[in-house]
PDB file of C-alpha atoms in Angstrom:
ATOM      1  CA  MET A  20     -24.502-167.989 -17.305  1.00 85.00           C
ATOM      2  CA  THR A  21     -25.764-171.535 -17.764  1.00 92.00           C
ATOM      3  CA  ILE A  22     -23.841-173.926 -20.023  1.00 97.00           C
ATOM      4  CA  LYS A  23     -25.624-177.000 -21.380  1.00 98.00           C
ATOM      5  CA  TYR A  24     -24.769-179.693 -23.922  1.00 98.00           C
ATOM      6  CA  THR A  25     -26.626-181.685 -26.598  1.00 98.00           C
ATOM      7  CA  GLU A  26     -26.324-185.295 -27.704  1.00 97.00           C
ATOM      8  CA  ASP A  27     -25.161-183.887 -31.061  1.00 97.00           C
ATOM      9  CA  HIS A  28     -22.127-182.311 -29.326  1.00 97.00           C
ATOM     10  CA  GLU A  29     -23.141-178.661 -29.339  1.00 98.00           C
ATOM     11  CA  TRP A  30     -22.713-176.473 -26.279  1.00 98.00           C
ATOM     12  CA  ILE A  31     -24.990-173.589 -25.416  1.00 98.00           C
ATOM     13  CA  ALA A  32     -24.202-170.783 -22.979  1.00 98.00           C
ATOM     14  CA  VAL A  33     -27.391-169.016 -21.905  1.00 97.00           C
ATOM     15  CA  GLU A  34     -27.409-165.432 -20.632  1.00 96.00           C
ATOM     16  CA  GLY A  35     -30.908-164.042 -20.225  1.00 95.00           C
ATOM     17  CA  ASP A  36     -32.848-164.675 -23.428  1.00 95.00           C
ATOM     18  CA  VAL A  37     -29.767-164.965 -25.660  1.00 97.00           C
ATOM     19  CA  ALA A  38     -27.526-168.000 -25.995  1.00 98.00           C
ATOM     20  CA  THR A  39     -24.151-168.583 -27.617  1.00 98.00           C
ATOM     21  CA  VAL A  40     -23.749-171.887 -29.488  1.00 98.00           C
ATOM     22  CA  GLY A  41     -20.681-173.842 -30.580  1.00 98.00           C
ATOM     23  CA  ILE A  42     -19.333-177.359 -30.910  1.00 98.00           C
ATOM     24  CA  THR A  43     -17.788-179.141 -27.947  1.00 97.00           C
ATOM     25  CA  ALA A  44     -14.138-180.036 -27.463  1.00 96.00           C
ATOM     26  CA  HIS A  45     -15.214-183.665 -27.893  1.00 96.00           C
ATOM     27  CA  ALA A  46     -16.754-182.851 -31.307  1.00 96.00           C
ATOM     28  CA  GLN A  47     -13.758-180.927 -32.603  1.00 96.00           C
ATOM     29  CA  ASP A  48     -11.508-183.751 -31.380  1.00 95.00           C
ATOM     30  CA  ALA A  49     -13.522-186.306 -33.339  1.00 95.00           C
ATOM     31  CA  LEU A  50     -13.614-184.113 -36.448  1.00 96.00           C
ATOM     32  CA  GLY A  51      -9.937-183.229 -36.537  1.00 96.00           C
ATOM     33  CA  ASP A  52      -8.689-180.050 -38.199  1.00 97.00           C
ATOM     34  CA  VAL A  53     -11.684-177.847 -39.051  1.00 97.00           C
ATOM     35  CA  VAL A  54     -11.242-176.240 -42.477  1.00 97.00           C
ATOM     36  CA  PHE A  55     -14.668-174.699 -43.189  1.00 97.00           C
ATOM     37  CA  VAL A  56     -17.818-173.603 -41.360  1.00 97.00           C
ATOM     38  CA  ASP A  57     -21.181-172.773 -42.868  1.00 97.00           C
ATOM     39  CA  LEU A  58     -22.956-170.432 -40.465  1.00 98.00           C
ATOM     40  CA  PRO A  59     -26.675-169.584 -40.450  1.00 98.00           C
ATOM     41  CA  GLU A  60     -28.075-166.261 -41.635  1.00 97.00           C
ATOM     42  CA  VAL A  61     -28.675-163.571 -39.035  1.00 98.00           C
ATOM     43  CA  GLY A  62     -32.431-163.151 -38.616  1.00 98.00           C
ATOM     44  CA  LYS A  63     -33.253-166.735 -39.575  1.00 98.00           C
ATOM     45  CA  THR A  64     -35.459-168.668 -37.148  1.00 98.00           C
ATOM     46  CA  PHE A  65     -34.874-172.336 -36.360  1.00 98.00           C
ATOM     47  CA  ALA A  66     -36.744-175.004 -34.432  1.00 98.00           C
ATOM     48  CA  GLN A  67     -34.861-177.075 -31.866  1.00 98.00           C
ATOM     49  CA  LYS A  68     -32.779-179.855 -33.504  1.00 97.00           C
ATOM     50  CA  GLU A  69     -33.013-178.250 -36.960  1.00 98.00           C
ATOM     51  CA  VAL A  70     -29.750-178.084 -38.931  1.00 98.00           C
ATOM     52  CA  ALA A  71     -28.376-174.557 -38.492  1.00 98.00           C
ATOM     53  CA  GLY A  72     -24.930-174.945 -40.045  1.00 97.00           C
ATOM     54  CA  VAL A  73     -22.169-177.265 -41.149  1.00 97.00           C
ATOM     55  CA  VAL A  74     -18.637-177.824 -39.961  1.00 97.00           C
ATOM     56  CA  GLU A  75     -16.123-179.494 -42.277  1.00 97.00           C
ATOM     57  CA  SER A  76     -12.786-180.954 -41.339  1.00 96.00           C
ATOM     58  CA  VAL A  77     -10.056-182.773 -43.198  1.00 94.00           C
ATOM     59  CA  LYS A  78     -11.776-186.017 -42.104  1.00 92.00           C
ATOM     60  CA  ALA A  79     -15.508-185.361 -42.310  1.00 93.00           C
ATOM     61  CA  ALA A  80     -18.399-182.947 -42.500  1.00 95.00           C
ATOM     62  CA  ALA A  81     -20.997-182.667 -39.740  1.00 96.00           C
ATOM     63  CA  ASP A  82     -24.227-180.789 -39.307  1.00 97.00           C
ATOM     64  CA  VAL A  83     -24.520-178.252 -36.504  1.00 98.00           C
ATOM     65  CA  TYR A  84     -27.948-178.549 -34.901  1.00 98.00           C
ATOM     66  CA  MET A  85     -29.903-175.804 -33.165  1.00 98.00           C
ATOM     67  CA  PRO A  86     -29.903-176.770 -29.465  1.00 97.00           C
ATOM     68  CA  VAL A  87     -33.003-174.643 -28.770  1.00 97.00           C
ATOM     69  CA  SER A  88     -35.646-172.889 -30.844  1.00 98.00           C
ATOM     70  CA  GLY A  89     -34.951-169.265 -31.669  1.00 98.00           C
ATOM     71  CA  GLU A  90     -33.723-166.558 -33.997  1.00 98.00           C
ATOM     72  CA  VAL A  91     -30.077-166.148 -34.956  1.00 98.00           C
ATOM     73  CA  THR A  92     -28.920-162.705 -33.785  1.00 98.00           C
ATOM     74  CA  GLU A  93     -25.199-162.900 -34.594  1.00 98.00           C
ATOM     75  CA  VAL A  94     -22.652-165.179 -36.274  1.00 98.00           C
ATOM     76  CA  ASN A  95     -18.960-165.440 -35.534  1.00 98.00           C
ATOM     77  CA  GLU A  96     -17.304-163.850 -38.585  1.00 97.00           C
ATOM     78  CA  ALA A  97     -13.864-164.519 -37.044  1.00 98.00           C
ATOM     79  CA  LEU A  98     -14.670-168.250 -37.184  1.00 98.00           C
ATOM     80  CA  ARG A  99     -15.723-167.968 -40.824  1.00 95.00           C
ATOM     81  CA  ALA A 100     -12.359-166.313 -41.565  1.00 96.00           C
ATOM     82  CA  ASP A 101     -10.364-168.765 -39.398  1.00 97.00           C
ATOM     83  CA  PRO A 102     -12.244-172.083 -38.979  1.00 97.00           C
ATOM     84  CA  ALA A 103      -9.344-173.482 -36.914  1.00 97.00           C
ATOM     85  CA  LEU A 104     -10.708-171.450 -33.966  1.00 98.00           C
ATOM     86  CA  ALA A 105     -13.212-174.307 -33.576  1.00 97.00           C
ATOM     87  CA  ASN A 106     -10.208-176.527 -32.754  1.00 97.00           C
ATOM     88  CA  SER A 107      -8.023-174.161 -30.747  1.00 97.00           C
ATOM     89  CA  ASP A 108     -10.770-172.600 -28.590  1.00 97.00           C
ATOM     90  CA  PRO A 109     -14.071-174.448 -29.179  1.00 97.00           C
ATOM     91  CA  MET A 110     -15.822-173.014 -26.117  1.00 95.00           C
ATOM     92  CA  GLY A 111     -14.374-169.518 -26.430  1.00 96.00           C
ATOM     93  CA  ALA A 112     -13.280-167.723 -29.603  1.00 97.00           C
ATOM     94  CA  GLY A 113     -14.550-170.667 -31.700  1.00 98.00           C
ATOM     95  CA  TRP A 114     -18.258-170.080 -30.960  1.00 98.00           C
ATOM     96  CA  PHE A 115     -20.574-170.393 -33.988  1.00 98.00           C
ATOM     97  CA  PHE A 116     -23.624-168.165 -33.490  1.00 98.00           C
ATOM     98  CA  LYS A 117     -25.919-166.462 -31.001  1.00 98.00           C
ATOM     99  CA  VAL A 118     -29.630-167.093 -30.796  1.00 98.00           C
ATOM    100  CA  ARG A 119     -32.531-165.315 -29.078  1.00 98.00           C
ATOM    101  CA  LEU A 120     -34.510-168.046 -27.324  1.00 98.00           C
ATOM    102  CA  SER A 121     -38.134-168.464 -28.353  1.00 98.00           C
ATOM    103  CA  ALA A 122     -38.738-171.438 -26.011  1.00 96.00           C
ATOM    104  CA  PRO A 123     -36.454-170.941 -22.963  1.00 94.00           C
ATOM    105  CA  ASP A 124     -37.898-174.040 -21.272  1.00 96.00           C
ATOM    106  CA  GLU A 125     -36.063-176.207 -23.861  1.00 97.00           C
ATOM    107  CA  VAL A 126     -32.766-175.372 -22.128  1.00 97.00           C
ATOM    108  CA  ALA A 127     -33.707-177.351 -19.009  1.00 95.00           C
ATOM    109  CA  ALA A 128     -33.925-180.609 -20.997  1.00 96.00           C
ATOM    110  CA  LEU A 129     -30.300-180.346 -22.209  1.00 98.00           C
ATOM    111  CA  MET A 130     -27.392-182.046 -20.418  1.00 98.00           C
ATOM    112  CA  ASP A 131     -25.255-180.348 -17.804  1.00 97.00           C
ATOM    113  CA  GLU A 132     -21.475-180.827 -17.853  1.00 96.00           C
ATOM    114  CA  ALA A 133     -21.522-183.952 -15.653  1.00 97.00           C
ATOM    115  CA  ALA A 134     -24.190-185.617 -17.784  1.00 98.00           C
ATOM    116  CA  TYR A 135     -22.335-184.720 -20.995  1.00 98.00           C
ATOM    117  CA  LYS A 136     -19.061-186.139 -19.645  1.00 97.00           C
ATOM    118  CA  ALA A 137     -20.885-189.372 -18.742  1.00 98.00           C
ATOM    119  CA  PHE A 138     -22.505-189.392 -22.221  1.00 97.00           C
ATOM    120  CA  THR A 139     -19.163-189.026 -24.012  1.00 96.00           C
ATOM    121  CA  GLY A 140     -17.164-191.125 -21.542  1.00 91.00           C
TER     122      GLY A 140
END
């Protein structure tokens, strides 16, 4: 599994041609207590950097951008029911959606963990 990060503070964990997407610990920290998530529709196709969802906290609302082009294959219904999962386990149970990659080469251009830490440091 390859984990990459975007400048918009999404993480993407790639396994084969499917990737899991969520917001980073840094993002949930900046947002504060997450109270609502708007997840994309299963079957919908997005281009890289297109808005795929929204996360709202007690402090702010932020768009969730598609880190790579592809089709949404699954959304995290547990997160919809309990948005606080984005705070308590942002890179685990708090994932947002899964996407089938249509342009796998886009993954290589994203940041690795060291680059993301430098970016947010």
